[in-house]
Amino acid sequence: MHNAMKKVTLISPNVPGWDFGVRILSSVLKKENYEVRLLFIPLSVGQRVIDSNNLKQIVDLSADSDLIGMSVMTNFFSGMCVIAQKLKNSLNIPIIRGGIHPTVRPDECLNYADIVCLGEGETTLVDLMKNLETSYDFRNSLGLGYKINSKVVINNQNPLIDNLDLLLFPDYMCKDDY
């Protein structure tokens, strides 16, 4: 049991029914007694401009979080950068980016985030939350990339999950889907 409830907002550039990854991460976090809010911001491929009202809503919905996670695929990279920049300029909350783009281009993604998740995030995200909660130095966690000054540091990845039957079902019961 955790000392205090920690809240995570997970942001996806997909329509709500398509992003199984963030929904599985939500299930994993909830199993560990974390509160999760899912934000789905369907972006067009290559979209760079996001309505200022939408950006304000994203900031408002994320403001009570302890961590903001962003799913980033290459085709939505520029749109997610706009969102990340607005969040960084408006809130003092750590941002982690995960998905295929941060895994293959962590240095590029760290220009818009505090931390990147490399590879599968199920174990990495829970470890990160536990380390943030206990003030333990998360930089020792597997599967993370971050910057120290301007130097990019990439930790070893967690092993791949060989038995997919061990994964939890995607969370379609999240009361905070937006």
XYZ file of C-alpha atoms in Angstrom:
178
model
C 0.000 0.000 0.000
C 1.280 3.437 -0.900
C 1.582 6.261 1.620
C -0.402 8.708 -0.469
C -2.507 8.413 -3.565
C -0.595 9.614 -6.582
C -2.366 10.746 -9.713
C -1.172 10.123 -13.246
C -2.596 11.701 -16.376
C -1.931 9.693 -19.530
C -2.331 11.540 -22.836
C -2.828 9.771 -26.155
C -2.996 11.260 -29.665
C -5.454 8.552 -30.711
C -9.200 8.230 -30.610
C -10.349 6.557 -27.360
C -10.890 3.055 -28.728
C -7.561 2.682 -30.492
C -4.829 3.170 -27.907
C -4.540 -0.113 -26.053
C -1.100 0.834 -24.687
C -2.248 3.686 -22.452
C -5.269 1.660 -21.364
C -3.028 -1.239 -20.292
C -0.763 1.233 -18.453
C -3.860 2.592 -16.721
C -4.781 -0.938 -15.578
C -1.248 -1.545 -14.304
C -1.185 1.731 -12.370
C -4.655 1.184 -10.884
C -3.624 -2.286 -9.724
C -0.906 -0.503 -7.715
C -3.531 1.897 -6.271
C -2.646 4.931 -8.349
C -5.364 7.202 -9.685
C -5.381 7.582 -13.474
C -6.946 10.071 -15.864
C -6.904 9.267 -19.584
C -6.945 12.099 -22.118
C -7.484 11.246 -25.767
C -6.597 14.084 -28.110
C -7.110 12.711 -31.627
C -4.536 14.407 -33.833
C -4.290 14.433 -37.600
C -1.043 13.049 -38.986
C 1.568 15.791 -38.912
C -0.721 18.207 -37.075
C 1.283 21.065 -35.573
C -1.410 23.476 -34.479
C -3.785 22.628 -31.674
C -6.591 24.948 -30.728
C -5.709 27.190 -27.750
C -8.978 26.240 -26.028
C -8.033 22.564 -26.299
C -4.584 23.308 -24.874
C -6.150 25.115 -21.928
C -8.457 22.150 -21.284
C -5.496 19.750 -21.377
C -3.600 21.914 -18.862
C -6.659 22.213 -16.600
C -7.321 18.458 -16.683
C -3.649 17.686 -15.927
C -3.078 20.306 -13.211
C -3.752 18.012 -10.232
C -1.458 15.235 -11.462
C 1.808 14.067 -9.954
C 3.060 12.784 -13.319
C 1.966 13.338 -16.911
C 2.598 10.532 -19.383
C 2.412 11.080 -23.124
C 2.167 8.382 -25.771
C 4.241 9.467 -28.761
C 4.309 7.895 -32.177
C 6.328 9.507 -34.946
C 3.319 10.500 -37.046
C 1.923 12.519 -34.101
C 5.265 13.825 -32.832
C 4.836 17.504 -33.753
C 1.318 17.769 -32.323
C 2.378 16.098 -29.077
C 5.320 18.520 -28.843
C 2.906 21.458 -28.880
C 0.945 19.856 -26.028
C 4.096 19.027 -24.054
C 5.454 22.564 -24.424
C 2.175 24.073 -23.182
C 2.171 21.701 -20.189
C 5.817 22.506 -19.358
C 5.143 26.247 -19.594
C 1.993 26.049 -17.449
C 2.624 23.367 -14.815
C 5.459 22.200 -12.613
C 4.737 18.494 -13.114
C 7.206 15.956 -14.513
C 6.418 14.715 -18.011
C 7.364 11.279 -19.287
C 7.052 10.369 -22.936
C 6.692 6.768 -24.013
C 5.981 4.830 -27.159
C 7.938 3.943 -30.239
C 9.295 7.431 -30.969
C 10.879 7.961 -27.524
C 12.297 4.444 -27.675
C 14.130 5.065 -30.956
C 14.724 8.838 -30.584
C 15.021 9.507 -26.830
C 17.317 12.505 -27.321
C 14.753 14.262 -29.519
C 11.895 13.514 -27.108
C 13.842 14.800 -24.105
C 13.627 18.279 -25.608
C 9.923 18.144 -24.658
C 9.912 15.954 -21.550
C 11.767 15.333 -18.314
C 11.950 11.571 -18.772
C 11.446 9.063 -21.573
C 10.353 5.466 -21.244
C 12.265 3.088 -23.474
C 10.575 -0.117 -24.570
C 7.630 -1.551 -22.703
C 6.300 0.717 -19.991
C 4.297 -1.593 -17.719
C 7.102 -2.237 -15.227
C 8.991 0.994 -15.863
C 6.059 3.297 -15.110
C 5.180 1.571 -11.831
C 8.838 1.642 -10.747
C 9.024 5.335 -11.626
C 5.892 6.148 -9.618
C 7.147 4.231 -6.578
C 10.511 5.981 -6.801
C 8.930 9.420 -7.165
C 6.656 8.688 -4.221
C 9.496 7.690 -1.930
C 11.865 10.426 -3.159
C 14.225 7.675 -4.320
C 16.425 8.671 -7.223
C 14.428 7.394 -10.200
C 17.496 7.687 -12.409
C 18.490 4.198 -11.304
C 15.304 2.701 -12.758
C 15.521 0.470 -15.800
C 13.868 1.630 -19.000
C 14.320 5.377 -18.525
C 16.175 8.124 -20.325
C 16.737 11.637 -18.969
C 19.137 14.552 -19.098
C 21.739 15.581 -16.570
C 22.568 19.158 -17.531
C 22.569 18.763 -21.321
C 23.914 15.188 -21.406
C 21.396 12.489 -22.358
C 21.573 9.404 -20.131
C 19.932 6.159 -21.266
C 19.470 3.348 -18.755
C 19.232 -0.304 -19.710
C 15.752 -1.421 -20.695
C 13.555 -3.777 -18.724
C 13.352 -7.242 -20.275
C 10.567 -7.718 -22.796
C 7.398 -9.339 -21.502
C 7.567 -12.785 -23.109
C 4.243 -14.080 -21.811
C 1.572 -11.679 -23.031
C -0.994 -13.529 -20.901
C 0.605 -11.763 -17.921
C -0.557 -8.366 -19.196
C -3.673 -6.890 -17.673
C -6.701 -6.167 -19.809
C -6.948 -2.597 -21.142
C -8.812 -0.227 -18.838
C -12.139 0.658 -20.416
C -13.690 1.432 -17.030
C -11.745 4.626 -16.422
C -14.203 7.234 -15.152
C -11.800 9.993 -16.163
C -11.639 9.355 -19.932
C -11.656 12.625 -21.843
